[in-house]
mmCIF file of C-alpha atoms in Angstrom:
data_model
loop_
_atom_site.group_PDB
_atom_site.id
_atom_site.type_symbol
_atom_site.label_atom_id
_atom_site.label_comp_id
_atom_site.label_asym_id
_atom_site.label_seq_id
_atom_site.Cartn_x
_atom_site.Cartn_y
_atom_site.Cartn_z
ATOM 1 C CA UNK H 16 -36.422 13.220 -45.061
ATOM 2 C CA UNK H 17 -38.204 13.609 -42.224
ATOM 3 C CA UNK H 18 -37.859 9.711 -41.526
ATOM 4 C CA UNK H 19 -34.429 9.955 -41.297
ATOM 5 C CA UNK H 20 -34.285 13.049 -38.861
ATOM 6 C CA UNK H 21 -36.494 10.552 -36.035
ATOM 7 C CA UNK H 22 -33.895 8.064 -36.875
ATOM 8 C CA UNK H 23 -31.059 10.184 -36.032
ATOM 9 C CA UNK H 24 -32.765 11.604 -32.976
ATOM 10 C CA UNK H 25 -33.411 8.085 -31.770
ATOM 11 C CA UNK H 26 -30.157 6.738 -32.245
ATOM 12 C CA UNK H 27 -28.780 9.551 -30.268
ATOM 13 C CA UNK H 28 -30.950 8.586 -27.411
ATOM 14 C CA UNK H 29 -29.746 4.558 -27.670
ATOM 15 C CA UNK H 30 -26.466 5.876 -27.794
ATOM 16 C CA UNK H 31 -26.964 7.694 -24.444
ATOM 17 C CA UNK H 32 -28.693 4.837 -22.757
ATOM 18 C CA UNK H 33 -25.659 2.676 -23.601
ATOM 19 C CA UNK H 34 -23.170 5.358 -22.292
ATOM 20 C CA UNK H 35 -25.525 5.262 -19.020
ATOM 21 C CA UNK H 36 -24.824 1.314 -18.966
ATOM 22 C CA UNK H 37 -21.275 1.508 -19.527
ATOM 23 C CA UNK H 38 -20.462 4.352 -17.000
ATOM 24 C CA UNK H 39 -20.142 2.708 -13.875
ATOM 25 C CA UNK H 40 -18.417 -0.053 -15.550
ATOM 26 C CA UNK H 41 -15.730 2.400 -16.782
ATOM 27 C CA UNK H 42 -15.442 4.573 -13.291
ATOM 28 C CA UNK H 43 -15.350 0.831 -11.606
ATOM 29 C CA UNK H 44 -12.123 0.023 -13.702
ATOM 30 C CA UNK H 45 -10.451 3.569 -13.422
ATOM 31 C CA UNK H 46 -11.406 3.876 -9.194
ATOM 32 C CA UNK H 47 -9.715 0.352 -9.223
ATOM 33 C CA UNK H 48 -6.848 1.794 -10.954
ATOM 34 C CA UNK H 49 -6.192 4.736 -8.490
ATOM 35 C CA UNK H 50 -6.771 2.452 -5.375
ATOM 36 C CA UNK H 51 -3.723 -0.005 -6.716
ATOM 37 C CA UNK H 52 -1.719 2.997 -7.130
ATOM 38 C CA UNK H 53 -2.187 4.135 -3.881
ATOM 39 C CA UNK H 54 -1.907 1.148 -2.392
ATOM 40 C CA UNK H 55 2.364 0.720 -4.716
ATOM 41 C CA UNK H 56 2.621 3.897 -3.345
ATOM 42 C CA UNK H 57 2.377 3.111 0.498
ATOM 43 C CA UNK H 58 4.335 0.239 -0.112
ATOM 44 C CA UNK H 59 7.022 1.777 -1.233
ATOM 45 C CA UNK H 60 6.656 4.558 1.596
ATOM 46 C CA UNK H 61 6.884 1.644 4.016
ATOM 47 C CA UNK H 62 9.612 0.159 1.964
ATOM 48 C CA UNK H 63 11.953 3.465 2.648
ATOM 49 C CA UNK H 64 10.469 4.317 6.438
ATOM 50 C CA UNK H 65 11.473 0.575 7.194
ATOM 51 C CA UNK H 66 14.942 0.842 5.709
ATOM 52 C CA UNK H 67 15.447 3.685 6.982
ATOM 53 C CA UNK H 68 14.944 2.843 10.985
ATOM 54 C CA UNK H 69 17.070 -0.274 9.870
ATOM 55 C CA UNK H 70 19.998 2.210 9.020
ATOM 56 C CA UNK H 71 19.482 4.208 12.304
ATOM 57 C CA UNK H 72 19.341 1.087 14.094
ATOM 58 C CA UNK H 73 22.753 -0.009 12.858
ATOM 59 C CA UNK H 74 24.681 3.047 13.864
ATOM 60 C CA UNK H 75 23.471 2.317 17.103
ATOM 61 C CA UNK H 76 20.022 3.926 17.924
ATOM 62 C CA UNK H 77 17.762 2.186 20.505
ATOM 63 C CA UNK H 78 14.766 0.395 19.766
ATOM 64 C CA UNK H 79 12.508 3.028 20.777
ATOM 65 C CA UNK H 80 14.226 5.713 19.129
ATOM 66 C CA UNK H 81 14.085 3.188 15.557
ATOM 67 C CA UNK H 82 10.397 3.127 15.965
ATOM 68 C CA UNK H 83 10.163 6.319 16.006
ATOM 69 C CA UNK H 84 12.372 7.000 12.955
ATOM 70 C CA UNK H 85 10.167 4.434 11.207
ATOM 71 C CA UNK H 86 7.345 6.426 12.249
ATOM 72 C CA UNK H 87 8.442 9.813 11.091
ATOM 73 C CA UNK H 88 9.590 8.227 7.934
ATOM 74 C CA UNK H 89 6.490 6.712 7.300
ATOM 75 C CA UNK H 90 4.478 10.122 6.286
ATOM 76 C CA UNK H 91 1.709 9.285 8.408
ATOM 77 C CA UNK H 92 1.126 5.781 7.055
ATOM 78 C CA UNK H 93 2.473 3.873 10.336
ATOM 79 C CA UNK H 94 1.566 3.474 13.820
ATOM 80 C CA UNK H 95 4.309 2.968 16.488
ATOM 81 C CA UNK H 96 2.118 -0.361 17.198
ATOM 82 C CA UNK H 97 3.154 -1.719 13.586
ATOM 83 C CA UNK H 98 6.619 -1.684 13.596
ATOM 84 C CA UNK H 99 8.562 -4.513 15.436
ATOM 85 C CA UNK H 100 12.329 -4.220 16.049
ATOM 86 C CA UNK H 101 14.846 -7.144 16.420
ATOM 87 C CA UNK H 102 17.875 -8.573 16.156
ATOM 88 C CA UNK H 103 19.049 -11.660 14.326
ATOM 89 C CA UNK H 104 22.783 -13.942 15.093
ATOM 90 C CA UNK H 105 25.419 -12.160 12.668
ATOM 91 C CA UNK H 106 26.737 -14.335 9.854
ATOM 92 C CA UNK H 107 29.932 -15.212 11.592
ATOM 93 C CA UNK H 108 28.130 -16.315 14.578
ATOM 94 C CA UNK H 109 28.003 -13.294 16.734
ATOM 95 C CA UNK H 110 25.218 -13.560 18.599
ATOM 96 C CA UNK H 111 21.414 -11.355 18.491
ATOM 97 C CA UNK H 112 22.425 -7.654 18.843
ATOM 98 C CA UNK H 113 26.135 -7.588 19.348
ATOM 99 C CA UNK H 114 28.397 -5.836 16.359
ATOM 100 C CA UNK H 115 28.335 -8.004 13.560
ATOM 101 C CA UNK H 116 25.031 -9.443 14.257
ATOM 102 C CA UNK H 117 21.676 -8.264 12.327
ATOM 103 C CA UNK H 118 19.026 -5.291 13.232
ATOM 104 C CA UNK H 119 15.924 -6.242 11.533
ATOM 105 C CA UNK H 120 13.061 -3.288 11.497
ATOM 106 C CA UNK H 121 9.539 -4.321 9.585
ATOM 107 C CA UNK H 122 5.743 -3.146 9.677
ATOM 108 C CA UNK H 123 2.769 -4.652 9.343
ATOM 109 C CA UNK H 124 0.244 -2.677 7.419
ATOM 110 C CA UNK H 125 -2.619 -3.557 5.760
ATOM 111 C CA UNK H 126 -4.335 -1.145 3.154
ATOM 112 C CA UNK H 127 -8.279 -1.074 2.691
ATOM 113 C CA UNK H 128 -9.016 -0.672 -0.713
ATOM 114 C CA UNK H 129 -11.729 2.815 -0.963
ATOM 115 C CA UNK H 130 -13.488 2.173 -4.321
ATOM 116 C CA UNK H 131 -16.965 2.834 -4.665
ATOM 117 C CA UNK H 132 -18.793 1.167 -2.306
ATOM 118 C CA UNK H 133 -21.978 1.409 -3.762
ATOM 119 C CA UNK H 134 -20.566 0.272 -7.307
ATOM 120 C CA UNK H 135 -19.054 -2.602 -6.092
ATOM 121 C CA UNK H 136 -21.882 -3.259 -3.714
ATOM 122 C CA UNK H 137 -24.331 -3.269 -6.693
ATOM 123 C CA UNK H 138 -22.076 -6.251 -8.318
ATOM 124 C CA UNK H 139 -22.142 -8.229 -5.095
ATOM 125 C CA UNK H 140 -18.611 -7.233 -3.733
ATOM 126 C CA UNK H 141 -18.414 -6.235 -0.169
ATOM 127 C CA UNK H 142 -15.490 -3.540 -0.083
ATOM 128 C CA UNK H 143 -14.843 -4.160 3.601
ATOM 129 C CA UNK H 144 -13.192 -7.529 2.230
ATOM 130 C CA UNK H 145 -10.692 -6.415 -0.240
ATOM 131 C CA UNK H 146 -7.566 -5.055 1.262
ATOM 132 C CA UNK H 147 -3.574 -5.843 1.152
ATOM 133 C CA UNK H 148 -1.823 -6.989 4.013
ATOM 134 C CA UNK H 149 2.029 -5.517 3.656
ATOM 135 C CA UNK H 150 4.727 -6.550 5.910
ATOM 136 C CA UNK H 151 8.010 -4.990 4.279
ATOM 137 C CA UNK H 152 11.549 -5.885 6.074
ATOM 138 C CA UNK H 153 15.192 -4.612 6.003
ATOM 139 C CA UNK H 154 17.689 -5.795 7.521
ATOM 140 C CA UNK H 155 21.318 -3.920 8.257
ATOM 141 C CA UNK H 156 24.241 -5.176 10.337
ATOM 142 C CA UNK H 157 25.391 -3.562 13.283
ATOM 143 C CA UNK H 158 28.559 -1.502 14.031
ATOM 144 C CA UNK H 159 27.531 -1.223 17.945
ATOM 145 C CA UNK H 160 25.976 -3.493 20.650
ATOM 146 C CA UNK H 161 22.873 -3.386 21.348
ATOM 147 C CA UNK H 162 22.812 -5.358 24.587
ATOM 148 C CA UNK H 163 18.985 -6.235 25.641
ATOM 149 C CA UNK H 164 17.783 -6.327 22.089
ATOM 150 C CA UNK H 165 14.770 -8.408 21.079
ATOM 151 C CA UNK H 166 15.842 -11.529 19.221
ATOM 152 C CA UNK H 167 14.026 -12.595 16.066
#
């Protein structure tokens, strides 16, 4: 009886040793997990800040004041250096920024991934290197001029 008692005590221990290995495997996978969710997230953030200046832009508001609508919209994800502003020929020919034409708004934003360094260090990956470049777009037509307007 005794016999078995060591036995049972041991294979408590192996089981905790194999826990110990599997650990950082597991918080690996679930950190991963988070980080892509964050990262949907600010896309979709982007998405809506870039749509929105597109919307503001239509009805008229200058390129300045769509960057900064883009900006506000943005909930601290955006700099006023990553959002471009121009304007594309209309459908029917009108030409970059008169009525009819297109107001195109988009970012470029690129999101550093913030897993555990040292676990992914320890497997040979250098965090520094993974990260997702976004550049989301909209586009919205104009109801006003916008004389002086970038072209695309």
């Amino acid at each position: 009886m005794r016999e078995d008692g060591k036995r049972l005590a041991l294979e408590r221990g192996q089981a905790l040793i194999e826990f110990a290995f599997v650990l950082p495997i597991l918080l690996l996978f679930l950190l991963t997990l988070v980080d892509f969710g964050i990262a949907l997230d600010r896309r979709e953030v982007i998405q809506h800040a870039v749509r929105e200046g597109s919307r503001q832009g239509a009805i008229g508001l200058d390129e300045s004041g769509v960057i900064d609508v883009t900006v506000n919209q943005s909930q601290g994800t955006l700099d006023a250096g990553e959002v471009e502003v121009c304007y594309d020929d209309g459908p029917s020919g009108e030409s970059a920024g008169s009525a009819g034409s297109w107001i195109r708004v988009s970012a470029d934003y690129t999101y550093e991934f913030s897993v555990g360094g040292e676990l992914l260090g320890a497997i040979g990956i250098d965090p520094a290197s993974l990260s997702i470049n976004m550049t989301p777009h909209a586009d919205s037509r104009l109801e006003t001029s916008m004389p002086g307007g970038t072209a695309c």
